[in-house]
PDB file of C-alpha atoms in Angstrom:
ATOM      1  CA  MET A 262      90.920 135.629 107.346  1.00 39.00           C
ATOM      2  CA  GLY A 263      89.653 134.055 110.903  1.00 50.00           C
ATOM      3  CA  GLY A 264      87.980 130.683 111.593  1.00 65.00           C
ATOM      4  CA  ILE A 265      84.684 130.333 113.299  1.00 72.00           C
ATOM      5  CA  VAL A 266      84.457 130.428 117.059  1.00 84.00           C
ATOM      6  CA  TRP A 267      82.442 127.132 117.116  1.00 86.00           C
ATOM      7  CA  ASN A 268      81.349 127.669 121.096  1.00 87.00           C
ATOM      8  CA  GLU A 269      79.925 131.473 120.508  1.00 88.00           C
ATOM      9  CA  TRP A 270      78.329 130.505 117.543  1.00 90.00           C
ATOM     10  CA  ALA A 271      76.547 127.516 119.231  1.00 92.00           C
ATOM     11  CA  ARG A 272      75.488 129.367 122.359  1.00 91.00           C
ATOM     12  CA  LEU A 273      73.684 131.786 120.171  1.00 93.00           C
ATOM     13  CA  MET A 274      71.824 129.246 118.572  1.00 95.00           C
ATOM     14  CA  CYS A 275      70.851 127.391 121.012  1.00 94.00           C
ATOM     15  CA  LEU A 276      69.549 130.973 123.157  1.00 95.00           C
ATOM     16  CA  SER A 277      67.742 132.118 120.179  1.00 96.00           C
ATOM     17  CA  ALA A 278      66.235 127.935 119.992  1.00 97.00           C
ATOM     18  CA  SER A 279      65.325 128.302 123.719  1.00 97.00           C
ATOM     19  CA  PHE A 280      63.338 131.374 123.283  1.00 97.00           C
ATOM     20  CA  ILE A 281      61.451 129.369 120.182  1.00 97.00           C
ATOM     21  CA  ILE A 282      60.875 126.688 122.196  1.00 97.00           C
ATOM     22  CA  PHE A 283      59.727 128.187 125.375  1.00 97.00           C
ATOM     23  CA  VAL A 284      56.982 130.593 123.526  1.00 96.00           C
ATOM     24  CA  GLY A 285      55.699 127.498 121.270  1.00 95.00           C
ATOM     25  CA  GLY A 286      55.463 125.537 123.977  1.00 93.00           C
ATOM     26  CA  ILE A 287      53.438 128.567 125.656  1.00 94.00           C
ATOM     27  CA  MET A 288      51.866 128.686 122.689  1.00 92.00           C
ATOM     28  CA  GLY A 289      51.071 124.675 122.591  1.00 89.00           C
ATOM     29  CA  ALA A 290      49.500 124.856 125.996  1.00 88.00           C
ATOM     30  CA  PHE A 291      46.395 126.983 124.731  1.00 88.00           C
ATOM     31  CA  GLN A 292      46.454 124.906 121.325  1.00 85.00           C
ATOM     32  CA  PRO A 293      47.821 121.884 121.196  1.00 81.00           C
ATOM     33  CA  LEU A 294      49.270 121.134 117.786  1.00 81.00           C
ATOM     34  CA  PRO A 295      51.296 118.337 117.284  1.00 79.00           C
ATOM     35  CA  ALA A 296      53.767 117.963 114.390  1.00 76.00           C
ATOM     36  CA  PHE A 297      52.591 114.134 113.288  1.00 75.00           C
ATOM     37  CA  ASP A 298      48.727 113.175 113.542  1.00 71.00           C
ATOM     38  CA  ALA A 299      49.732 109.783 115.260  1.00 72.00           C
ATOM     39  CA  MET A 300      50.943 111.210 117.892  1.00 74.00           C
ATOM     40  CA  ARG A 301      47.217 112.896 118.983  1.00 72.00           C
ATOM     41  CA  LYS A 302      46.098 109.041 119.935  1.00 74.00           C
ATOM     42  CA  LEU A 303      48.925 108.888 122.330  1.00 72.00           C
ATOM     43  CA  PRO A 304      46.572 109.103 125.890  1.00 70.00           C
ATOM     44  CA  GLY A 305      47.366 111.833 128.385  1.00 69.00           C
ATOM     45  CA  LEU A 306      49.885 113.532 125.716  1.00 71.00           C
ATOM     46  CA  TYR A 307      47.500 116.070 124.527  1.00 70.00           C
ATOM     47  CA  ALA A 308      44.835 115.493 127.490  1.00 70.00           C
ATOM     48  CA  PRO A 309      42.079 118.208 127.553  1.00 70.00           C
ATOM     49  CA  PRO A 310      42.784 119.688 130.923  1.00 77.00           C
ATOM     50  CA  LEU A 311      46.718 120.462 130.174  1.00 80.00           C
ATOM     51  CA  PRO A 312      48.201 119.128 127.420  1.00 85.00           C
ATOM     52  CA  VAL A 313      51.747 117.434 128.868  1.00 87.00           C
ATOM     53  CA  LEU A 314      54.612 118.061 126.047  1.00 88.00           C
ATOM     54  CA  PRO A 315      54.063 121.784 125.642  1.00 90.00           C
ATOM     55  CA  VAL A 316      54.442 122.160 129.114  1.00 92.00           C
ATOM     56  CA  ILE A 317      57.619 119.978 129.249  1.00 93.00           C
ATOM     57  CA  LEU A 318      58.886 121.982 126.569  1.00 94.00           C
ATOM     58  CA  THR A 319      57.896 125.476 128.302  1.00 96.00           C
ATOM     59  CA  VAL A 320      60.575 124.051 131.146  1.00 96.00           C
ATOM     60  CA  LEU A 321      62.797 122.869 128.907  1.00 96.00           C
ATOM     61  CA  GLY A 322      63.469 126.041 126.770  1.00 96.00           C
ATOM     62  CA  ILE A 323      64.092 128.177 130.327  1.00 96.00           C
ATOM     63  CA  MET A 324      66.489 124.999 131.432  1.00 95.00           C
ATOM     64  CA  VAL A 325      68.190 125.625 128.242  1.00 94.00           C
ATOM     65  CA  VAL A 326      68.659 129.610 128.828  1.00 94.00           C
ATOM     66  CA  VAL A 327      69.610 128.544 132.412  1.00 91.00           C
ATOM     67  CA  ILE A 328      72.146 126.470 130.981  1.00 89.00           C
ATOM     68  CA  GLU A 329      73.411 128.668 128.000  1.00 88.00           C
ATOM     69  CA  TYR A 330      73.202 131.728 129.934  1.00 85.00           C
ATOM     70  CA  PRO A 331      74.316 131.547 133.876  1.00 79.00           C
ATOM     71  CA  LEU A 332      73.911 134.141 136.541  1.00 80.00           C
ATOM     72  CA  VAL A 333      77.490 133.239 138.042  1.00 77.00           C
ATOM     73  CA  LYS A 334      79.860 133.579 134.987  1.00 73.00           C
ATOM     74  CA  ALA A 335      82.561 130.999 136.218  1.00 68.00           C
ATOM     75  CA  ASP A 336      84.848 130.104 133.826  1.00 67.00           C
ATOM     76  CA  PHE A 337      83.713 126.110 133.534  1.00 65.00           C
ATOM     77  CA  PHE A 338      80.599 127.453 131.890  1.00 62.00           C
ATOM     78  CA  ASN A 339      82.609 128.611 128.750  1.00 67.00           C
ATOM     79  CA  SER A 340      85.458 125.459 128.553  1.00 71.00           C
ATOM     80  CA  PRO A 341      85.759 122.848 126.572  1.00 71.00           C
ATOM     81  CA  SER A 342      84.522 120.418 129.273  1.00 75.00           C
ATOM     82  CA  SER A 343      81.468 121.898 129.697  1.00 81.00           C
ATOM     83  CA  TYR A 344      80.410 121.316 126.051  1.00 87.00           C
ATOM     84  CA  MET A 345      79.630 117.779 126.426  1.00 90.00           C
ATOM     85  CA  PRO A 346      76.858 117.550 129.196  1.00 89.00           C
ATOM     86  CA  LYS A 347      75.261 120.444 126.913  1.00 90.00           C
ATOM     87  CA  VAL A 348      75.629 118.164 124.190  1.00 93.00           C
ATOM     88  CA  ALA A 349      73.934 115.640 126.262  1.00 94.00           C
ATOM     89  CA  PHE A 350      71.332 117.574 127.335  1.00 94.00           C
ATOM     90  CA  PHE A 351      70.669 119.023 124.023  1.00 96.00           C
ATOM     91  CA  ILE A 352      69.865 116.406 122.001  1.00 96.00           C
ATOM     92  CA  PRO A 353      66.885 114.850 123.598  1.00 96.00           C
ATOM     93  CA  VAL A 354      65.086 118.096 123.959  1.00 96.00           C
ATOM     94  CA  SER A 355      65.924 119.005 120.322  1.00 96.00           C
ATOM     95  CA  VAL A 356      64.060 115.738 119.651  1.00 95.00           C
ATOM     96  CA  LEU A 357      60.938 116.458 121.861  1.00 93.00           C
ATOM     97  CA  ALA A 358      61.082 119.755 120.246  1.00 94.00           C
ATOM     98  CA  LEU A 359      60.744 118.211 116.948  1.00 93.00           C
ATOM     99  CA  LEU A 360      57.507 116.471 117.773  1.00 89.00           C
ATOM    100  CA  GLU A 361      55.445 119.713 118.455  1.00 88.00           C
ATOM    101  CA  ALA A 362      54.223 121.763 115.754  1.00 88.00           C
ATOM    102  CA  GLN A 363      54.603 125.453 117.286  1.00 91.00           C
ATOM    103  CA  THR A 364      58.585 124.518 118.616  1.00 93.00           C
ATOM    104  CA  VAL A 365      59.988 122.617 115.236  1.00 94.00           C
ATOM    105  CA  ASN A 366      62.024 125.413 114.331  1.00 96.00           C
ATOM    106  CA  GLY A 367      63.229 125.712 117.570  1.00 96.00           C
ATOM    107  CA  GLY A 368      64.027 121.985 117.896  1.00 96.00           C
ATOM    108  CA  ALA A 369      65.958 122.403 114.292  1.00 97.00           C
ATOM    109  CA  TYR A 370      67.808 125.347 115.831  1.00 97.00           C
ATOM    110  CA  LEU A 371      68.647 123.484 118.994  1.00 97.00           C
ATOM    111  CA  ALA A 372      70.397 120.690 116.839  1.00 97.00           C
ATOM    112  CA  ILE A 373      72.305 122.847 114.661  1.00 97.00           C
ATOM    113  CA  GLY A 374      73.460 124.523 117.518  1.00 95.00           C
ATOM    114  CA  THR A 375      74.785 121.048 118.788  1.00 96.00           C
ATOM    115  CA  VAL A 376      76.149 120.104 116.092  1.00 95.00           C
ATOM    116  CA  ALA A 377      78.138 123.585 116.236  1.00 94.00           C
ATOM    117  CA  TYR A 378      78.846 122.636 120.406  1.00 93.00           C
ATOM    118  CA  LEU A 379      80.278 119.111 118.696  1.00 92.00           C
ATOM    119  CA  MET A 380      82.624 121.004 116.054  1.00 92.00           C
ATOM    120  CA  ALA A 381      84.104 123.244 118.976  1.00 89.00           C
ATOM    121  CA  ILE A 382      85.026 119.768 121.022  1.00 89.00           C
ATOM    122  CA  ARG A 383      86.617 118.752 117.674  1.00 89.00           C
ATOM    123  CA  ALA A 384      88.269 122.241 117.113  1.00 87.00           C
ATOM    124  CA  ASP A 385      89.646 121.996 120.975  1.00 84.00           C
ATOM    125  CA  PHE A 386      90.517 118.295 120.596  1.00 85.00           C
ATOM    126  CA  LEU A 387      92.399 119.088 117.673  1.00 84.00           C
ATOM    127  CA  LYS A 388      94.151 122.246 119.260  1.00 83.00           C
ATOM    128  CA  GLN A 389      95.229 119.577 121.906  1.00 80.00           C
ATOM    129  CA  GLN A 390      96.740 117.369 119.527  1.00 81.00           C
ATOM    130  CA  SER A 391      98.848 119.479 117.633  1.00 80.00           C
ATOM    131  CA  ALA A 392     100.082 121.382 120.859  1.00 75.00           C
ATOM    132  CA  LEU A 393     101.032 117.437 122.011  1.00 73.00           C
ATOM    133  CA  ALA A 394     102.569 116.833 118.471  1.00 69.00           C
ATOM    134  CA  ASP A 395     104.620 120.001 118.865  1.00 65.00           C
ATOM    135  CA  TRP A 396     105.748 119.071 122.645  1.00 64.00           C
ATOM    136  CA  SER A 397     106.771 116.055 121.729  1.00 60.00           C
ATOM    137  CA  ARG A 398     109.279 116.628 118.756  1.00 59.00           C
ATOM    138  CA  MET A 399     113.047 116.127 119.262  1.00 56.00           C
ATOM    139  CA  PRO A 400     115.436 119.154 118.428  1.00 57.00           C
TER     140      PRO A 400
END
């Protein structure tokens, strides 16, 4: 029985989260609904002409799709060296998505995908360590 391919699972989780964040951001632009009542009192965040946070979340949802599903199929985008910048970008996006009621599920899914990317980094690190341990043995 094989193990989980963490990076593929994380990629699919982040793609589905980006769709939910994008659609929730569009819905939040027309009917803003903060996840916490204290956020309604912040000046400018939910201003009547155009609420700022849902618009930002719409753009961030598109950016997550661009990062996870690039038009150029280079090996760099699916290598373990590209996982850490993704994790560094996805953590603040998931925190921002958790602040808007329409994008809470997308933020939770993105956080789960980020943890799965961390597991992929860990699996690659363990694979490199075992390869080094096998290479350093004396016959």
